[in-house]
Short mmCIF file of C-alpha atoms (C1' of nucleotides) in Angstrom, two decimals:
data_model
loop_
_atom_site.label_atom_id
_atom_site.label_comp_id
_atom_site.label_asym_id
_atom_site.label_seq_id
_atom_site.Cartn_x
_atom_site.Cartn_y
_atom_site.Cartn_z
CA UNK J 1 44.24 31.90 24.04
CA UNK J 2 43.31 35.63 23.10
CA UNK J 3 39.61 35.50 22.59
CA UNK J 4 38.79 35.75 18.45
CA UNK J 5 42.21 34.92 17.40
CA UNK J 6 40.43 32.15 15.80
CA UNK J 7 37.59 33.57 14.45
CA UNK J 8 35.96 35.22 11.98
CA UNK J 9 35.67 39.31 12.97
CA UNK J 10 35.62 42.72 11.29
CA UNK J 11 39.00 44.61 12.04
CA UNK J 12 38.47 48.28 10.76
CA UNK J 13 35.93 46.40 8.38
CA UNK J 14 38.46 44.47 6.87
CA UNK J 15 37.25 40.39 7.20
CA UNK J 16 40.43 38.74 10.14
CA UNK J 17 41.00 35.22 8.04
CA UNK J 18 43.92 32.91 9.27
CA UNK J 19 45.81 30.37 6.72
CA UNK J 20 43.78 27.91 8.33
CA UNK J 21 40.72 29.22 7.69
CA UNK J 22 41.38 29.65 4.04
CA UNK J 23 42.59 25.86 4.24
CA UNK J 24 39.91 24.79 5.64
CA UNK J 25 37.30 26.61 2.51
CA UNK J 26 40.17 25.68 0.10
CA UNK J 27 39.66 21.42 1.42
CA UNK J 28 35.68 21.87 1.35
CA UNK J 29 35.65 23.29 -2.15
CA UNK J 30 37.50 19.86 -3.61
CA UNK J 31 35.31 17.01 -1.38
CA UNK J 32 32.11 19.08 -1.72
CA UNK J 33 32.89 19.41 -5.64
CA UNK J 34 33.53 15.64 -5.65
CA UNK J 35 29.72 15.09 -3.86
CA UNK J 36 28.65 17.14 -6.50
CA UNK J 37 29.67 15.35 -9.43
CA UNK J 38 29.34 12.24 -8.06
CA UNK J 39 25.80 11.35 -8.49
CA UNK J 40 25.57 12.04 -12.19
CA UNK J 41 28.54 10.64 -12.51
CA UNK J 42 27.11 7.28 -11.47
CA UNK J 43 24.13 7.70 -14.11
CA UNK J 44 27.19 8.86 -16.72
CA UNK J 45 29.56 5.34 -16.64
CA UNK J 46 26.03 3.39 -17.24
CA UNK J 47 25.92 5.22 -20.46
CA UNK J 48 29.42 5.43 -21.39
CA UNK J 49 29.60 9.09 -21.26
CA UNK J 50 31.71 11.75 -19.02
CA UNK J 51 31.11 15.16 -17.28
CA UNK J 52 31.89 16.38 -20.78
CA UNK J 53 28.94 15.19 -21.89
CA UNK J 54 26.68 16.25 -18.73
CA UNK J 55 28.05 19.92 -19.01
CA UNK J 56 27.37 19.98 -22.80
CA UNK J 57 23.63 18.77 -22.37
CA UNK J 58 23.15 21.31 -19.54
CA UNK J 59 24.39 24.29 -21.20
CA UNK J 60 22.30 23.26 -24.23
CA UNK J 61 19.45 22.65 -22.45
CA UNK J 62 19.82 26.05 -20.57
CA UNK J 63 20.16 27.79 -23.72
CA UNK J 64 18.60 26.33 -26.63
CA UNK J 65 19.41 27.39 -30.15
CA UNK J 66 22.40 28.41 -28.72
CA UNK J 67 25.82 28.20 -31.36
CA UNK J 68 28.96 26.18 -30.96
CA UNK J 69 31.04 29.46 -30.22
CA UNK J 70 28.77 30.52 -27.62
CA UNK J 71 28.48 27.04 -26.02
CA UNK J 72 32.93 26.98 -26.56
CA UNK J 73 33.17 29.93 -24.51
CA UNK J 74 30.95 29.48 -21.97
CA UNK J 75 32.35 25.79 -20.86
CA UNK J 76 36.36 27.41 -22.04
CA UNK J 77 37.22 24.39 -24.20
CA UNK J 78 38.25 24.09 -27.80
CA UNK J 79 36.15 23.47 -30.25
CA UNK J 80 37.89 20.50 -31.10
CA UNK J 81 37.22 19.01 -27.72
CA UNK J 82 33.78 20.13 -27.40
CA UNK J 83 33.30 18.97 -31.42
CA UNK J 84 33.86 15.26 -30.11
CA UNK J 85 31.71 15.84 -27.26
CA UNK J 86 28.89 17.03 -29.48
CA UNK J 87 29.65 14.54 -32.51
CA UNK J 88 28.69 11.50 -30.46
CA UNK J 89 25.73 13.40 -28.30
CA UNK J 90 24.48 14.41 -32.22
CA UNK J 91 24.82 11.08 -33.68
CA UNK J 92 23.20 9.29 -30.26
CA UNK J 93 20.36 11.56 -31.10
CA UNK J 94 20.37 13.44 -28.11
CA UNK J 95 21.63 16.99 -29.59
CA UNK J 96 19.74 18.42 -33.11
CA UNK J 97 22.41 20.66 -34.71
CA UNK J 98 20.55 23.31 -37.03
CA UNK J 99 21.64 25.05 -39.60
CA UNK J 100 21.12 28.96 -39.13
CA UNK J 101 18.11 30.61 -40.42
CA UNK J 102 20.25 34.37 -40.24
CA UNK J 103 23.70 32.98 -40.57
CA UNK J 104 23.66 29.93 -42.60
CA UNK J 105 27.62 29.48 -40.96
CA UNK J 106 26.09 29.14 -37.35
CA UNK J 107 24.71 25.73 -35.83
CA UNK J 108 21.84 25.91 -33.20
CA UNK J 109 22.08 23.10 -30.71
CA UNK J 110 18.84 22.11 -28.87
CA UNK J 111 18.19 18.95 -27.15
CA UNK J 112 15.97 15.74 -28.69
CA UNK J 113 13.47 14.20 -26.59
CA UNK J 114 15.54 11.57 -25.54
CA UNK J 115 18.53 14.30 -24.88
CA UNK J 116 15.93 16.00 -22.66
CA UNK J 117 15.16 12.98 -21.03
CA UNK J 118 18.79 12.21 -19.98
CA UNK J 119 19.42 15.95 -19.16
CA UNK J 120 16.64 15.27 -16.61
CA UNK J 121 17.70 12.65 -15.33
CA UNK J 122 21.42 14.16 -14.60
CA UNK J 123 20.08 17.02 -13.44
CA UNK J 124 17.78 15.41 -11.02
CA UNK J 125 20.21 13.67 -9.61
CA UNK J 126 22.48 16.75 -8.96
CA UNK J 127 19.58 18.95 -7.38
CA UNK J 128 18.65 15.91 -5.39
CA UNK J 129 21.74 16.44 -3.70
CA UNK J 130 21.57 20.09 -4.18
CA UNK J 131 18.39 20.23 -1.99
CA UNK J 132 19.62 18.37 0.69
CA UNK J 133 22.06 20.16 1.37
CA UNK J 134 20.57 23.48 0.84
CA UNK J 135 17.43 22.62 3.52
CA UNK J 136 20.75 21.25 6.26
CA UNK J 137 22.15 24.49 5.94
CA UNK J 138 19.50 26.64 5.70
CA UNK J 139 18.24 29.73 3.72
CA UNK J 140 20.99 32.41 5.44
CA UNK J 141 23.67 29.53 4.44
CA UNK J 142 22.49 29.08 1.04
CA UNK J 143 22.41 32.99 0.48
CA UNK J 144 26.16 32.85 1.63
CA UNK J 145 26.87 29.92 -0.30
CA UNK J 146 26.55 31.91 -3.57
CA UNK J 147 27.88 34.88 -2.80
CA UNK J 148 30.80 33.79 -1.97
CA UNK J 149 30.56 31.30 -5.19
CA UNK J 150 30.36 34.14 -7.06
CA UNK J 151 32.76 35.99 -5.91
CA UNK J 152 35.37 33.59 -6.69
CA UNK J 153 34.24 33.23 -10.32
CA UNK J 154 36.92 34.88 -12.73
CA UNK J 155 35.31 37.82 -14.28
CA UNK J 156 34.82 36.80 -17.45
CA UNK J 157 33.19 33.39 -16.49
CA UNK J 158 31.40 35.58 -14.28
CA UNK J 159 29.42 37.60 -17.07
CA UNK J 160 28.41 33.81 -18.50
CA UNK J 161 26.74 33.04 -15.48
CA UNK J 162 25.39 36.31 -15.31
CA UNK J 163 23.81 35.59 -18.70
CA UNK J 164 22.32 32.57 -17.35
CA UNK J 165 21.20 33.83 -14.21
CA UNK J 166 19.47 36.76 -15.68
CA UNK J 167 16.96 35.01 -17.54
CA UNK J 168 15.61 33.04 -14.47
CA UNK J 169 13.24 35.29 -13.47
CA UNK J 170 11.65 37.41 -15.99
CA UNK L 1 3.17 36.83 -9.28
CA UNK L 2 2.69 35.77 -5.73
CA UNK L 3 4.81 36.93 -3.14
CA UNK L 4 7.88 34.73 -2.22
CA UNK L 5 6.97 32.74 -5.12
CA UNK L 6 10.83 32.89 -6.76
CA UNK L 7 12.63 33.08 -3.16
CA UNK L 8 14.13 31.10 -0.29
CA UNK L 9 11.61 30.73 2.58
CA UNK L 10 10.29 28.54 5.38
CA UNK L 11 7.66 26.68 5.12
CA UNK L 12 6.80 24.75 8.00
CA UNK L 13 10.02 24.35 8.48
CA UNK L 14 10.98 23.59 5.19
CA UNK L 15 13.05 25.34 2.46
CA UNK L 16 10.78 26.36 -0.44
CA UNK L 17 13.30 25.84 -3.50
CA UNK L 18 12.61 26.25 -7.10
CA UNK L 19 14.36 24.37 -9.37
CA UNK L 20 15.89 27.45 -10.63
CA UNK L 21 17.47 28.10 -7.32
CA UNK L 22 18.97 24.91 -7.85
CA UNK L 23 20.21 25.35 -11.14
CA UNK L 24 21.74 28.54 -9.64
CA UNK L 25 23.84 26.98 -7.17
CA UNK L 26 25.40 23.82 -10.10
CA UNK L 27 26.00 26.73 -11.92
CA UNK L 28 27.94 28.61 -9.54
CA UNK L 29 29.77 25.19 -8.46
CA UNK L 30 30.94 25.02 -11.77
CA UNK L 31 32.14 28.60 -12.26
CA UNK L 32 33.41 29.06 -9.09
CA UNK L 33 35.24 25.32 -9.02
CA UNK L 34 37.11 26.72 -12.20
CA UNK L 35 38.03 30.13 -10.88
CA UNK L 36 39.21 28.19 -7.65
CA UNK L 37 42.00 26.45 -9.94
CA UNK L 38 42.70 28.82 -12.30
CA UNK L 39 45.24 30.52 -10.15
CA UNK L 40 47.30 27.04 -9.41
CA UNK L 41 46.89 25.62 -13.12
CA UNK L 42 48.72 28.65 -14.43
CA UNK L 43 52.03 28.05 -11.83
CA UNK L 44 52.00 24.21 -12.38
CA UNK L 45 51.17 24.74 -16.13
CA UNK L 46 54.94 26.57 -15.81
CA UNK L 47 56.39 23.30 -14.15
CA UNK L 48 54.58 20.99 -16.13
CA UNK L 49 52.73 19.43 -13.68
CA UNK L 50 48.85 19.09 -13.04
CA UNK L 51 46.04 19.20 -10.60
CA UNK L 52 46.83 15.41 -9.54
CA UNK L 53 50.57 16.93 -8.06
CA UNK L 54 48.86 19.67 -6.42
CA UNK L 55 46.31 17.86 -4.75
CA UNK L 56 49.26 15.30 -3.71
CA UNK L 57 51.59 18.59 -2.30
CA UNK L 58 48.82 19.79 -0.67
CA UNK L 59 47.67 16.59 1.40
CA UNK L 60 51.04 15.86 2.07
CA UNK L 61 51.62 18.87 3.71
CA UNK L 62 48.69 18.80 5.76
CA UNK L 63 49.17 15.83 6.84
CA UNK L 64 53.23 15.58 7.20
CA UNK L 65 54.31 11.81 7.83
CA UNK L 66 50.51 10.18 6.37
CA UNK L 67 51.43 6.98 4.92
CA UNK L 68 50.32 5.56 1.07
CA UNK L 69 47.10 4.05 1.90
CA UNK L 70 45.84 7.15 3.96
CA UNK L 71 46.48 9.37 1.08
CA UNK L 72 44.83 7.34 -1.46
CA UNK L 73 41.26 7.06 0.25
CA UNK L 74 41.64 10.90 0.93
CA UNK L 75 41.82 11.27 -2.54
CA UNK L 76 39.83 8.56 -4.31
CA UNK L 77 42.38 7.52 -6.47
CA UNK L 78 43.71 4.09 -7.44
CA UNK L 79 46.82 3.45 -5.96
CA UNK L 80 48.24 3.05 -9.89
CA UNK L 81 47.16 7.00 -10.63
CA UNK L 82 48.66 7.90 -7.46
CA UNK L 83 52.13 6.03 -8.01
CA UNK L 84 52.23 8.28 -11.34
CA UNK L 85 52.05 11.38 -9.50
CA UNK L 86 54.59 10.14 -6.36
CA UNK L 87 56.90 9.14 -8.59
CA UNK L 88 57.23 12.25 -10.36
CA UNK L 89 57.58 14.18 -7.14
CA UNK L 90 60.13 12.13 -5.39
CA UNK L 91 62.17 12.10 -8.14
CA UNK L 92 62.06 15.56 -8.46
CA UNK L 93 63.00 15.97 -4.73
CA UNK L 94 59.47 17.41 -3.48
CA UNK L 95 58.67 14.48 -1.51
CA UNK L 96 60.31 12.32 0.74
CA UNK L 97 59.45 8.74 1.00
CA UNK L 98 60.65 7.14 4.75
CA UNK L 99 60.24 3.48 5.80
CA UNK L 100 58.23 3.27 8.56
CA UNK L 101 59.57 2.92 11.90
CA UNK L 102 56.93 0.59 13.72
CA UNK L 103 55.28 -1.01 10.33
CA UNK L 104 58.35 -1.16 7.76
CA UNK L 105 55.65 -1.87 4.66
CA UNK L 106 54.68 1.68 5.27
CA UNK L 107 56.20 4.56 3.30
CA UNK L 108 55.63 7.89 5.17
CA UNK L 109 55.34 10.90 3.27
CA UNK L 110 56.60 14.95 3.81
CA UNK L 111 57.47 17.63 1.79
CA UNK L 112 61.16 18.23 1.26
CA UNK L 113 62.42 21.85 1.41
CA UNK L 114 61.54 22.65 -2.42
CA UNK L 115 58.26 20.50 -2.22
CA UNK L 116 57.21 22.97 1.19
CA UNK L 117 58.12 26.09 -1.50
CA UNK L 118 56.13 25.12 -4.29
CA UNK L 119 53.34 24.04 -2.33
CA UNK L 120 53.42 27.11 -0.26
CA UNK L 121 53.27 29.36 -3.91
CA UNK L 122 50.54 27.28 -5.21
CA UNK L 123 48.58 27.68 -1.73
CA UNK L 124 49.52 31.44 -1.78
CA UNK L 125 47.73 31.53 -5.23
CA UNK L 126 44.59 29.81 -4.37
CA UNK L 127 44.60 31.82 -0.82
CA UNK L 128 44.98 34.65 -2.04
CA UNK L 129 41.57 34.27 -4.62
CA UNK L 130 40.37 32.66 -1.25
CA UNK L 131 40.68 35.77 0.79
CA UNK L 132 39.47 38.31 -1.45
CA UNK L 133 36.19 36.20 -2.35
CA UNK L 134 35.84 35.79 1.43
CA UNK L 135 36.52 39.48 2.20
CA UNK L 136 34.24 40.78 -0.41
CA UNK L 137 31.08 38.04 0.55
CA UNK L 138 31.37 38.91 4.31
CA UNK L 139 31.99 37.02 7.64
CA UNK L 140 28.07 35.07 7.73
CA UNK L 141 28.37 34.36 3.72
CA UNK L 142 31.60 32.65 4.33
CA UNK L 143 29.95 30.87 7.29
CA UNK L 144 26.92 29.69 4.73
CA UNK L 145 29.58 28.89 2.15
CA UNK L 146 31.06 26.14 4.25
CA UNK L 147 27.64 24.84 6.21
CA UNK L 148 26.50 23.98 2.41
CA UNK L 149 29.80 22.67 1.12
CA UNK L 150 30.06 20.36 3.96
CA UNK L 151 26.34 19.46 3.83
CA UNK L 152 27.01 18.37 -0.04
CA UNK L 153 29.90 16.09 0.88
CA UNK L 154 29.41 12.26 0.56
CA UNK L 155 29.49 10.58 4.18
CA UNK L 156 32.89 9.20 3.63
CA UNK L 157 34.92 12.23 2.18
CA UNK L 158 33.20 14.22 4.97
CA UNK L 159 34.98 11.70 7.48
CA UNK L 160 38.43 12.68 6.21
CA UNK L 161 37.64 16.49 5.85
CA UNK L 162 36.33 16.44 9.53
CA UNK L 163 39.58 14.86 10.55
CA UNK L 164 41.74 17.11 8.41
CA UNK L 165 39.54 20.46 10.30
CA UNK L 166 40.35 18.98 13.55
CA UNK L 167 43.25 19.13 13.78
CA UNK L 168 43.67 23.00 13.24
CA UNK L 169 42.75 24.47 16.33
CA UNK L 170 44.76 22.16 18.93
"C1'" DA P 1 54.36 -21.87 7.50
"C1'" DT P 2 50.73 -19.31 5.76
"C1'" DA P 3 47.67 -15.52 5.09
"C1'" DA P 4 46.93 -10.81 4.88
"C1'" DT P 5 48.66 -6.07 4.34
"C1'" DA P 6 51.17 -2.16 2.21
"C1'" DT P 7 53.43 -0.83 -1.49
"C1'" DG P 8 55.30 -0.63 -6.16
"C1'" DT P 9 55.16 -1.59 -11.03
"C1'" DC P 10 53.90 -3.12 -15.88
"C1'" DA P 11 50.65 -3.08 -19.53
"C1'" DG P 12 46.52 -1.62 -21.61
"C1'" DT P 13 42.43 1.43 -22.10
"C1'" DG P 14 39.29 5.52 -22.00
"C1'" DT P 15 37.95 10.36 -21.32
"C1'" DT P 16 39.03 14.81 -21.89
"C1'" DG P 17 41.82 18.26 -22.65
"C1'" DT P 18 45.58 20.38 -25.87
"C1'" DT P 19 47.96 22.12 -30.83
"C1'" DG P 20 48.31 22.38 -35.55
"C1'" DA P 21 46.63 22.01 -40.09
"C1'" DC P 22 43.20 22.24 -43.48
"C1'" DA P 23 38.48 22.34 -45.87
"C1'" DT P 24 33.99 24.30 -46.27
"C1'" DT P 25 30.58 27.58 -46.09
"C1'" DC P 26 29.01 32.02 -45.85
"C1'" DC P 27 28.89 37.12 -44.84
"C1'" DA P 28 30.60 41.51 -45.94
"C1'" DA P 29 33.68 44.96 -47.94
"C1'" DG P 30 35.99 46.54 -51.81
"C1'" DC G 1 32.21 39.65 -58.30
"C1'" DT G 2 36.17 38.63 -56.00
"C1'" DT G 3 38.50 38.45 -51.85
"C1'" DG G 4 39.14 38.40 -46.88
"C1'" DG G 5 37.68 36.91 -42.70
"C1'" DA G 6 34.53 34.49 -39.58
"C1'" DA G 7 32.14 30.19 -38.10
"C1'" DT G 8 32.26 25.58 -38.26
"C1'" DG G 9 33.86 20.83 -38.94
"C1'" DT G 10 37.35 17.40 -39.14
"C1'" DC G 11 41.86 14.88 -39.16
"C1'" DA G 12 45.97 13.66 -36.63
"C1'" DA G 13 48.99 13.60 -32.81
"C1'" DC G 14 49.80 14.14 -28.11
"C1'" DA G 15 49.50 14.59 -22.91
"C1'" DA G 16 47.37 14.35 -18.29
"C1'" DC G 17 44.99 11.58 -15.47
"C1'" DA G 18 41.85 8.46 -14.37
"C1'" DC G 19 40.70 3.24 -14.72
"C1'" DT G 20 41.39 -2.23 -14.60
"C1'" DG G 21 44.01 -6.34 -14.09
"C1'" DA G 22 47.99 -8.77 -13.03
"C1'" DC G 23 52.05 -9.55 -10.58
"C1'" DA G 24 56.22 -8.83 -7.40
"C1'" DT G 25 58.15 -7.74 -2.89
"C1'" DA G 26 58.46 -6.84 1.88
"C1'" DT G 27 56.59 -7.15 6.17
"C1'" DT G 28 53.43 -8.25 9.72
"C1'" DA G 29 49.87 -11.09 11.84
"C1'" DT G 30 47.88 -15.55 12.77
#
DNA sequence: ATAATATGTCAGTGTTGTTGACATTCCAAG
DNA sequence: CTTGGAATGTCAACAACACTGACATATTAT
């Protein structure tokens, strides 16, 4: 076999990728996906609640005061599927749901205590796994992780995590 | 602010990670994992069929001849959820269903001619997305990409991606 | 013969998404 | 001040896709 035929090279700086390469990303993306939901998952069913409810108490807890259309658009559901999400997460006492101070229209979610508490305990889980995986592979990898991550982000789901992103560091 | 406080480093040995960095990376799972099947939704949106079929096309073609049982534990289904989603696609002349030769309880699965086509456009969607994130991160970011996916797999899915890699470069 | 395996199927349930319709509340423009 | 539109909430119906449990049928292994 020609040497490289198989691999990964620059030709006139243009990446050489063969269907099976692609394939091969393509099959880690869904059983690494499925790792990553799975531990939270687990901590989910004992509650009785879904990823719906994990990615609603993340967002929330990432930006809080945040308003239903903001939190609709950033996790591209209707607001009739995120309204039952957020019904049962208010009435569990997990999510406070504010009345504007500016625009008495708006609602400002923020997590309770105990909606912290569960957050936490989600999110441990998930960078639990996270970290594991992140010290195998090392810093390079992890660099290359999200690039690529991020480059496969549609754009406008791109400028939410942008959002998010930009905030980390200030 | 200290030096190196907010980034990747070693430190004896280990990776110094913030739980921001963390956060990062579930957030680009989550963004990228929806750009990743945004392109195929839209084509099997048109057919009226869902991510379950996909997945189902796809293994099938990988693995041309696998048998019931073999694609169930590849994709953690129960056997009832999977039935659905057979059904569907034998009666619609995608797949094939053969008797097994050696072991009659087996049914061996392939892709008929119009179940190789549509598979082929929905791969050609999610390739193509694929490609361009790939081209655009570089030849090392790709090769972080997948040391980190593969590091965040559970044990067990990892054993049937490993065997599904294998077999590419025979 | 009997047990185990591989598959298929029926019925019921739950989560999470969808559309469509409609009410309420409030801001802003005329 | 009225009217239009925006933000939100809610009701109902529906579909995809997962689950459990139970049961039937072939086939193979012991």
């Amino acid at each position: 076999m020609a040497q490289g035929q198989n691999r990964s090279e620059h030709t006139h700086g243009l990446l050489f990728l063969t269907d099976e390469q692609l394939r091969k990303g393509i099959e880690a993306m869904f059983f690494a996906y499925r790792g990553f939901t799975a531990d939270p998952d687990r901590i989910l069913a004992e509650k009785s609640y879904g990823r719906a409810h994990h990615r609603a108490l993340h967002f929330i807890q990432r930006s809080p005061g945040t308003t239903v259309n903001n939190l609709l658009s950033t996790l591209g559901v209707t607001k009739q599927s995120l309204n039952r999400v957020l019904r049962t997460l208010i009435d569990d006492g997990l999510v406070l749901n504010a009345v504007g101070t500016k625009d008495k229209r708006e609602r400002h979610l923020s997590l309770t205590d105990a909606g912290r508490e569960l957050e936490q305990a989600l999110s441990n889980a998930q960078r639990d796994r996270m970290r594991t995986a992140y010290r195998q592979a090392g810093a390079e990898a992890v660099y290359g992780f999200c690039t690529v991550l991020e480059a496969m982000m549609d754009p406008d789901l791109k400028k939410h995590y942008d959002q998010l992103i930009s905030g980390e560091t200030v």
